[in-house]
Structure formats: structure tokens, C-alpha cells
PDB file of C-alpha atoms in Angstrom:
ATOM      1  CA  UNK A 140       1.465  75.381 -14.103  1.00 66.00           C
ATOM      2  CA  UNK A 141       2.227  75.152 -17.944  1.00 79.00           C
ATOM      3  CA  UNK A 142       4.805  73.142 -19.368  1.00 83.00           C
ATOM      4  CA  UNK A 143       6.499  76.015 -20.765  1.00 88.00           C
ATOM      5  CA  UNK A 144       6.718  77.430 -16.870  1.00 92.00           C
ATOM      6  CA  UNK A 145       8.200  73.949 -15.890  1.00 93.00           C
ATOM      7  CA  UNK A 146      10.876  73.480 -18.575  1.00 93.00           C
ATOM      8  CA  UNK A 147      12.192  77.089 -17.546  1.00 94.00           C
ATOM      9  CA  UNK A 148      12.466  76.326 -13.569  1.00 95.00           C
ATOM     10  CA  UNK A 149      14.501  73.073 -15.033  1.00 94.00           C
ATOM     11  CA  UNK A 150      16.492  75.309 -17.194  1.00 94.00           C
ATOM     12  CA  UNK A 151      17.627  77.483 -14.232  1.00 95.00           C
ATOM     13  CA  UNK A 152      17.967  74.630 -11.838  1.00 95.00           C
ATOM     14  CA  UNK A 153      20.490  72.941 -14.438  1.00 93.00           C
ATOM     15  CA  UNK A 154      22.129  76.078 -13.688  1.00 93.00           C
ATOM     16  CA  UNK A 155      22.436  75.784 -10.198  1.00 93.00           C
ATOM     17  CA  UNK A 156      19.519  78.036  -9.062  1.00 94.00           C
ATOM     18  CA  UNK A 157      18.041  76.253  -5.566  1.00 94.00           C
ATOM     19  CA  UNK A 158      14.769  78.197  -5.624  1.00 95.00           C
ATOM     20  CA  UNK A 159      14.080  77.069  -9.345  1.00 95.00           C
ATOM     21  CA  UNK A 160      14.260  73.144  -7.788  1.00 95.00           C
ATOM     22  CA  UNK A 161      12.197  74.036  -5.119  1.00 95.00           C
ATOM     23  CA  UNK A 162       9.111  75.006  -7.390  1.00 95.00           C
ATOM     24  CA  UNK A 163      10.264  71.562  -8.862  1.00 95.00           C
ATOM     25  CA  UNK A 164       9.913  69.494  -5.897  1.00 95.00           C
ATOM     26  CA  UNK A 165       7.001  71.370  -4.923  1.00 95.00           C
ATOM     27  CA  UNK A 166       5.309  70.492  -8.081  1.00 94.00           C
ATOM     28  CA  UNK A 167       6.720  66.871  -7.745  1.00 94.00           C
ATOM     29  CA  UNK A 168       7.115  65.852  -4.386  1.00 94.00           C
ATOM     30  CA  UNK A 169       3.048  64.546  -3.517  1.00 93.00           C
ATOM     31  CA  UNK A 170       3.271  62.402  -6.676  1.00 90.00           C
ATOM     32  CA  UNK A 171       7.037  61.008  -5.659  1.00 92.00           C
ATOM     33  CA  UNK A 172       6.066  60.369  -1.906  1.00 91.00           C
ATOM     34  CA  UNK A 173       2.551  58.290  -3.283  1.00 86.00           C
ATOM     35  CA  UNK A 174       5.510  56.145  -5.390  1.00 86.00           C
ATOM     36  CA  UNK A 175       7.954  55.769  -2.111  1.00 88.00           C
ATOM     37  CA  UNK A 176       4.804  55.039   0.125  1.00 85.00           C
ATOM     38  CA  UNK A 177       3.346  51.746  -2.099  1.00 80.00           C
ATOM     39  CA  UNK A 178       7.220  50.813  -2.612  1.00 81.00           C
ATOM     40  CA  UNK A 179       7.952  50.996   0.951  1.00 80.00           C
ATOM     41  CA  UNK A 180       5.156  50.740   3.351  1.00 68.00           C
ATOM     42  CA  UNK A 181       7.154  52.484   6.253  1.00 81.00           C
ATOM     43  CA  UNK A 182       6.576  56.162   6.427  1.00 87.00           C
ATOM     44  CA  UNK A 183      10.102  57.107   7.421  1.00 90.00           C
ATOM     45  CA  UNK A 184      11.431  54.953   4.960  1.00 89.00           C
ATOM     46  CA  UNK A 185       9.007  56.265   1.923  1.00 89.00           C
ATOM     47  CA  UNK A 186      10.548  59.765   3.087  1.00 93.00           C
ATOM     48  CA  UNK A 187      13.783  58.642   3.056  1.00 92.00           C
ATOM     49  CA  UNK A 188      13.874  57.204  -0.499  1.00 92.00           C
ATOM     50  CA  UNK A 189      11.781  60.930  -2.123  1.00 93.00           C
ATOM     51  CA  UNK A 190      14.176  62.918  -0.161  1.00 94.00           C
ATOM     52  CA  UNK A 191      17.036  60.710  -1.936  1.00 94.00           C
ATOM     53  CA  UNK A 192      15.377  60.875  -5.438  1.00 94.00           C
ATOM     54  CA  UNK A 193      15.485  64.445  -4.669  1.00 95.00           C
ATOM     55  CA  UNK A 194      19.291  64.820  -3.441  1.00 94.00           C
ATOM     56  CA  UNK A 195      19.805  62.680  -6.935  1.00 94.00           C
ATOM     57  CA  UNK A 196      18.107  64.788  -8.972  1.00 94.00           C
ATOM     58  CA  UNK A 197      19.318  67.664  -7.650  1.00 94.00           C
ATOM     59  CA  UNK A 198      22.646  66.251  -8.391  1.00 93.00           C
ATOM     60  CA  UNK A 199      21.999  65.137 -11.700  1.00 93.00           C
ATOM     61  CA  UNK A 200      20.209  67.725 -13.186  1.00 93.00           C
ATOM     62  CA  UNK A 201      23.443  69.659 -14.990  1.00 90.00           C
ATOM     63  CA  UNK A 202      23.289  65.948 -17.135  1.00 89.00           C
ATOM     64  CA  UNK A 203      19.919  65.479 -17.603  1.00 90.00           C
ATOM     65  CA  UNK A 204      19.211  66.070 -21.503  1.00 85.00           C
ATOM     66  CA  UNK A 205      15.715  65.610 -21.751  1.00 82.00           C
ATOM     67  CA  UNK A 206      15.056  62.018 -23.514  1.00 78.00           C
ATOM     68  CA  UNK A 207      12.732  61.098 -21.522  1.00 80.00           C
ATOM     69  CA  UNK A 208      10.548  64.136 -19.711  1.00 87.00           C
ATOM     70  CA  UNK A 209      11.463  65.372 -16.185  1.00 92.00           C
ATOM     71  CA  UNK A 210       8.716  63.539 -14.648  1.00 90.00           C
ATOM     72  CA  UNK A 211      10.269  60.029 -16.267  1.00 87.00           C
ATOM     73  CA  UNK A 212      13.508  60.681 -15.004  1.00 90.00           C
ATOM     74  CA  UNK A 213      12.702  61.525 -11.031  1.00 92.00           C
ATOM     75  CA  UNK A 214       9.580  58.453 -11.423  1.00 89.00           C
ATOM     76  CA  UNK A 215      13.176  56.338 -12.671  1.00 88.00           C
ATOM     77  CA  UNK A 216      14.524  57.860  -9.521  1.00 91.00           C
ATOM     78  CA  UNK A 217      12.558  57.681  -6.956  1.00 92.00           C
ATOM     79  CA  UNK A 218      11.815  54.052  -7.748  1.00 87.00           C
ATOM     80  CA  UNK A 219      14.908  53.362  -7.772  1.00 88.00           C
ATOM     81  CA  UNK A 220      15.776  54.971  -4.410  1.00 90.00           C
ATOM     82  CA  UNK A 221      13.320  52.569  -2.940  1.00 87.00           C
ATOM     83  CA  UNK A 222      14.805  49.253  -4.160  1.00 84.00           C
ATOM     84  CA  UNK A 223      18.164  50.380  -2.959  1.00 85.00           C
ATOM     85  CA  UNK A 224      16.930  51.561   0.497  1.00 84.00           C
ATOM     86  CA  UNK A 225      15.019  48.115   0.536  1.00 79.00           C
ATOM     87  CA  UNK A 226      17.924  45.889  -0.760  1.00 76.00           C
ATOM     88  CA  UNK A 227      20.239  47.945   2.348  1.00 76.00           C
ATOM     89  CA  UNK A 228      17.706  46.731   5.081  1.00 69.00           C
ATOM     90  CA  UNK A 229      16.686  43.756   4.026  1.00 63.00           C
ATOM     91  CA  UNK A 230      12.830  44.086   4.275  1.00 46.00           C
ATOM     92  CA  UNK A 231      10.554  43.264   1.115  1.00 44.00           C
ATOM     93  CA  UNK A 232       7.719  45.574   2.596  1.00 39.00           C
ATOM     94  CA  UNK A 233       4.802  46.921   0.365  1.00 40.00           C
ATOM     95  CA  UNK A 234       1.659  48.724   0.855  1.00 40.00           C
ATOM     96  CA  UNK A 235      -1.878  47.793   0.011  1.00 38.00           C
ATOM     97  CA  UNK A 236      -1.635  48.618  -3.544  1.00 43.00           C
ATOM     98  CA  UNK A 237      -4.536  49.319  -6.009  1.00 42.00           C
ATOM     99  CA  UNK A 238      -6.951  46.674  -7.410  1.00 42.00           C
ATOM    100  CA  UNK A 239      -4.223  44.931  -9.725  1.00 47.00           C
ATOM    101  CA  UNK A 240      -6.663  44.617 -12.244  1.00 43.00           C
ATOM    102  CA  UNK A 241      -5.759  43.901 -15.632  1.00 42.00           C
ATOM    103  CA  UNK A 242      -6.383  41.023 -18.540  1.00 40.00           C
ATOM    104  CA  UNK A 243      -4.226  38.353 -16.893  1.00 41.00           C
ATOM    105  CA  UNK A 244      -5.234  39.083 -13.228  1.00 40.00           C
ATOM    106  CA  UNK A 245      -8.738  39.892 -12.112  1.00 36.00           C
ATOM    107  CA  UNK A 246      -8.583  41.056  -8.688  1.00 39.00           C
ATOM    108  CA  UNK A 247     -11.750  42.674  -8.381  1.00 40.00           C
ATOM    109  CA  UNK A 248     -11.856  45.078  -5.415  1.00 42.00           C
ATOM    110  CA  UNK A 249     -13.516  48.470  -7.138  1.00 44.00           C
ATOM    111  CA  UNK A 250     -15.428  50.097  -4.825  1.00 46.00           C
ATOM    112  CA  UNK A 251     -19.305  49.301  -5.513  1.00 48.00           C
ATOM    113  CA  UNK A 252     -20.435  50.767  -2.293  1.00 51.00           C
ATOM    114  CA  UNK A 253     -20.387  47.502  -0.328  1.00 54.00           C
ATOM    115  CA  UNK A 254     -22.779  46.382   2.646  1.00 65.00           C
ATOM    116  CA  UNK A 255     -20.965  45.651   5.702  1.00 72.00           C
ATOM    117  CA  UNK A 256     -20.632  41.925   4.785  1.00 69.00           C
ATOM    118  CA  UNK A 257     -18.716  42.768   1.550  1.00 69.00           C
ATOM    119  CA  UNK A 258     -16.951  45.591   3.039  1.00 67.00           C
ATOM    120  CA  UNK A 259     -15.416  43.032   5.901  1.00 70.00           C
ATOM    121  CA  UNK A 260     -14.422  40.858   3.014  1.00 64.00           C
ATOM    122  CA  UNK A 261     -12.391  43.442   0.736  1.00 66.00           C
ATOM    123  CA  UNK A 262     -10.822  44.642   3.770  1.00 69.00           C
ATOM    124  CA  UNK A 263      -9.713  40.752   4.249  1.00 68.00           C
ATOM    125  CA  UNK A 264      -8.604  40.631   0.588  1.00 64.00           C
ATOM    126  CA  UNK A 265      -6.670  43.892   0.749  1.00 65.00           C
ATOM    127  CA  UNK A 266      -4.643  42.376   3.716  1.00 68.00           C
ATOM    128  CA  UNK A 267      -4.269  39.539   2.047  1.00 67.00           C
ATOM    129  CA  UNK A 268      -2.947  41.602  -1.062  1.00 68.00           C
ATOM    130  CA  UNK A 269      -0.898  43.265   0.957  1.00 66.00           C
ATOM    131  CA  UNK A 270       1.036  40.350   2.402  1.00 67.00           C
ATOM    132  CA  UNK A 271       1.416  38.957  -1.393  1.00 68.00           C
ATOM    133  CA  UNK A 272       2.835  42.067  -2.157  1.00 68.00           C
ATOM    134  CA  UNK A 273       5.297  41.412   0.831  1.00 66.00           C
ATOM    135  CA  UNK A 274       6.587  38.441  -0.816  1.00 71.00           C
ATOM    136  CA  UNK A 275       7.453  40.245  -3.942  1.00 78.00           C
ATOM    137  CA  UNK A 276      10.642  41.276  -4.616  1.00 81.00           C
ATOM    138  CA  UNK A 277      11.522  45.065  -4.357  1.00 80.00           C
ATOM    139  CA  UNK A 278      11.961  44.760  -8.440  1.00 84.00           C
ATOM    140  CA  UNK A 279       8.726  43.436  -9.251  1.00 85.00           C
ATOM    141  CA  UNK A 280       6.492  45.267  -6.693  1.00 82.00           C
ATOM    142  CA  UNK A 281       8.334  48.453  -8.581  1.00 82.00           C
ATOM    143  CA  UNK A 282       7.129  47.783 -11.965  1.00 86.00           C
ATOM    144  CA  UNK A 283       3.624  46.103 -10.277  1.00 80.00           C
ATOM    145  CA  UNK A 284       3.083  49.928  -8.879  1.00 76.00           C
ATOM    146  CA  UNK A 285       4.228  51.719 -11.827  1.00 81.00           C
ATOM    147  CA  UNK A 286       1.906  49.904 -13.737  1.00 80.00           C
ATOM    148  CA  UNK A 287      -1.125  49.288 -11.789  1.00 70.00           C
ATOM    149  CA  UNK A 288      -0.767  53.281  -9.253  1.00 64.00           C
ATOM    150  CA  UNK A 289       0.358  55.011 -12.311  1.00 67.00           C
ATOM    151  CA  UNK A 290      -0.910  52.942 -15.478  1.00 75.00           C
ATOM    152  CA  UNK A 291       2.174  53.574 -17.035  1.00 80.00           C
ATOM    153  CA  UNK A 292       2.573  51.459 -20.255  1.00 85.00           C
ATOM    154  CA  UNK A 293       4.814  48.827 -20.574  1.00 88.00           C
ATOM    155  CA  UNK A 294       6.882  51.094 -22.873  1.00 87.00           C
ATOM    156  CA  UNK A 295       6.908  54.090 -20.092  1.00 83.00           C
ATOM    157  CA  UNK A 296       8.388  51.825 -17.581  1.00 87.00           C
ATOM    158  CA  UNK A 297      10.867  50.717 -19.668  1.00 88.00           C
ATOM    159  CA  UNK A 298      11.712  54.163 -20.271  1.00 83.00           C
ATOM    160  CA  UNK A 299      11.672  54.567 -16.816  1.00 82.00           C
ATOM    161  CA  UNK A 300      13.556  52.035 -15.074  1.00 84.00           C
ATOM    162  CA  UNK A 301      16.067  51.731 -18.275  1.00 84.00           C
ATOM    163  CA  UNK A 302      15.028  48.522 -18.946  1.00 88.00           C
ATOM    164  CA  UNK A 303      13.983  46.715 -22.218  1.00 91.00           C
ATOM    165  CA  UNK A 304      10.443  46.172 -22.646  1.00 91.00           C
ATOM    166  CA  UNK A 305      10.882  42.360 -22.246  1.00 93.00           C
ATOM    167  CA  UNK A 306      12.493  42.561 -18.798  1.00 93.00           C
ATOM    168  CA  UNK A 307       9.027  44.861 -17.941  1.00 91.00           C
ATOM    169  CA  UNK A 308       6.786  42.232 -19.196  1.00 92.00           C
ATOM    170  CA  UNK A 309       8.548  39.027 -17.879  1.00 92.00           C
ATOM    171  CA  UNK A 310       8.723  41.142 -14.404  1.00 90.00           C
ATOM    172  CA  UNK A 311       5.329  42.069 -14.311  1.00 89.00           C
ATOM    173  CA  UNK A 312       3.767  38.930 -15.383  1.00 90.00           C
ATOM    174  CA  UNK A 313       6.321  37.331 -12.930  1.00 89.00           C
ATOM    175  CA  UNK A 314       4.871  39.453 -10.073  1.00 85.00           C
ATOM    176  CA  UNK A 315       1.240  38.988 -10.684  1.00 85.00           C
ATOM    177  CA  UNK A 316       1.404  34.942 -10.952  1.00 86.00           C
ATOM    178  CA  UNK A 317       3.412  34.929  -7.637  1.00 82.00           C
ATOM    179  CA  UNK A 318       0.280  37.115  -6.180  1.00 79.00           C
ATOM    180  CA  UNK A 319      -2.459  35.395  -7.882  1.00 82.00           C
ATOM    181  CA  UNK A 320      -0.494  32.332  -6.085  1.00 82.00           C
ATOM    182  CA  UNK A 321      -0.130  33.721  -2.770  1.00 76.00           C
ATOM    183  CA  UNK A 322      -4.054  34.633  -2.787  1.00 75.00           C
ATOM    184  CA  UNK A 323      -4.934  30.997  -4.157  1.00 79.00           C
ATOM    185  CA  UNK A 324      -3.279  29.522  -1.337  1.00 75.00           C
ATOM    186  CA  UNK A 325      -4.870  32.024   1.529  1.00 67.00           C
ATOM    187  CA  UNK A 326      -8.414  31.227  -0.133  1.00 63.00           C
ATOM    188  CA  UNK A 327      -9.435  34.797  -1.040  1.00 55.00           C
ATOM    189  CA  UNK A 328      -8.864  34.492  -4.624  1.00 55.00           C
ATOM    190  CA  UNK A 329     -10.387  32.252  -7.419  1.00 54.00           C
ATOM    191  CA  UNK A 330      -9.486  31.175 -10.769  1.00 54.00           C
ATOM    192  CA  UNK A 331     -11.189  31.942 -14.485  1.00 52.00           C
ATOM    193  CA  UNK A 332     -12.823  29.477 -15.530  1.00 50.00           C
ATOM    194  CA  UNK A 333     -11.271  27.064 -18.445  1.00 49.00           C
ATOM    195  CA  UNK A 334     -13.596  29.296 -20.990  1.00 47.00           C
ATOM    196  CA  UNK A 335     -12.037  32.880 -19.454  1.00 45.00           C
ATOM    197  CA  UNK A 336      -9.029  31.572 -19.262  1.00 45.00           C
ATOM    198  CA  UNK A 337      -9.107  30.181 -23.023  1.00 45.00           C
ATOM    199  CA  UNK A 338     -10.260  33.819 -24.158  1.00 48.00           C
ATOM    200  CA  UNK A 339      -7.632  35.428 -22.584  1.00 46.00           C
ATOM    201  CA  UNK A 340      -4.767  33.325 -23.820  1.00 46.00           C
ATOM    202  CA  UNK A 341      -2.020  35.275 -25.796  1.00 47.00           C
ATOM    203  CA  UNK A 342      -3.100  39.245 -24.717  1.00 47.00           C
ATOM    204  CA  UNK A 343      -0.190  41.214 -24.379  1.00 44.00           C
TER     205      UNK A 343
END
């Protein structure tokens, strides 16, 4: 599928033609569930949040202009679908998202074809991952998974979520001390050392 191919199905969808959206959530809709899955943990509830991001799109593709690309805009959606499902129930659930790992938070859980010693202990740290994720708010597990699933840039999810680039980086840094915290406390997790740490002081 070329670009070309997909900015003409969202040309005719804008103009109300269903089976022109259909090639679009076709195209779409593996990528959107993988989003509503880590942002929601239940099945039926990841389902319920892409088939809303789809309903919305749907809806508001005879205003969407293109400043940000189609893919942006139903990311912005979707994500957003989840929040508000998980703000209407209540429930802070997450899934065992990726490895986390980045320049402020080294989570190392890549897989280096473990023996069953090692294996038992990832699958202890992903738990434990897991239930830090838990304890996230539905905001910052959104832009944790955007960054970490997707490896959007900071600048992408800001373009995503419609948020400044500062709120991104507060949030994200926000969310990964609260998990670095949560897997402190349970044991599974230790810290740089003073020199690490030192080295690593002021990366964006």
C-alpha cells in the first residue's frame, strides 16, 4: 500500500464513502488494537476504546486537514479513547509493556536467550512491571507506551496527544521515576551507580 493509495481512500472517506474507511481501518486497525491492548489490559475494553477511535474518526474525518498525518491523528485518538474509557470505570489497568529502556531508566529485560533461572526471573520482573504500570495514571502510561511500543519522539507525541512538548517530558519522566520506585521497593530493580548516574545527568 503506497501513500499515494492511502491519501485517496482518505479523500473519498472525507466524502462519505464507507468502503474507502474500511480499507482504512483495515490498514489501521492491528496497529490501533496493539495501542488499546498496552493502554488497557482488558481485551473487551482494548476493543472497546479502537472501535471508539474508529466511530471518532469516522466522524471526524470531513474536518480532518492533514497537519499532522492520518496515522497521528487516529494514534491521538485511540489513545485518547483509552484514558476516557479508563477515567469512566475507574481502573488504572496496563499491560506488560516493553523493556522501558531508555537513558534515565535501565530496565534491562531484552531477550538474550535466557536459561531457565534467568527466564523465571524476567518473567518475575515483567509482573512486577506490570503492576508499576498499574499504579500509573491512565495519562502517563499513555505517553510511557507511545514512547517506549512506538518510539515516538517526544515531539510526535506532542503532536499526538496536542500537548506541548514540556507536558510530554515532565509526564514521561514523571511516569518512569514512579516505576523505577515501585520496582525499588518490590526488590527487582537496582540503581546506577553514583558514576552512571553522574554521566547521565542533564540528557534530554
Amino acid at each position: 500500500m503506497t501513500e499515494k493509495q492511502e491519501q485517496i481512500w482518505i479523500a473519498a472517506a472525507q466524502k462519505g464513502d464507507q468502503g474507502a474507511f474500511e480499507a482504512l481501518v483495515r490498514l489501521y486497525e492491528k496497529r490501533v488494537f496493539a495501542l488499546t491492548s498496552r493502554m488497557c489490559r482488558n481485551p473487551a475494553d482494548a476493543e472497546e476504546a479502537a472501535q471508539e477511535a474508529f466511530l471518532a474518526a469516522w466522524q471526524g474525518l470531513p474536518f480532518f486537514r492533514g497537519d499532522a498525518s492520518f496515522s497521528t491523528w487516529l494514534y491521538r485518538l485511540a489513545s485518547n479513547a483509552c484514558v476516557d474509557l479508563l477515567r469512566r470505570e475507574g481502573r488504572h489497568q496496563a499491560a506488560a509493556g516493553p523493556s522501558l529502556d531508555d537513558e534515565e531508566t535501565a530496565l534491562d529485560v531484552a531477550d538474550r536467550g535466557p536459561g531457565p533461572q534467568e527466564a523465571a526471573e524476567r518473567r518475575e520482573l515483567k509482573e512486577q512491571i506490570e503492576q508499576g504500570l498499574q499504579a500509573l495514571t491512565p495519562e502517563h502510561r499513555q505517553v510511557l507506551l507511545l514512547r517506549e511500543m512506538h518510539q515516538f519522539s517526544y515531539d510526535e507525541i506532542a503532536v499526538t496527544l496536542d500537548l506541548d512538548v514540556g507536558t510530554v517530558k515532565s509526564r514521561i519522566n514523571r511516569g518512569r521515576k514512579q516505576l523505577r520506585k515501585f520496582l525499588l521497593e518490590s526488590g527487582n530493580f537496582s540503581p546506577p551507580s553514583p558514576s552512571k548516574e553522574t554521566g547521565k545527568e542533564g540528557c534530554k
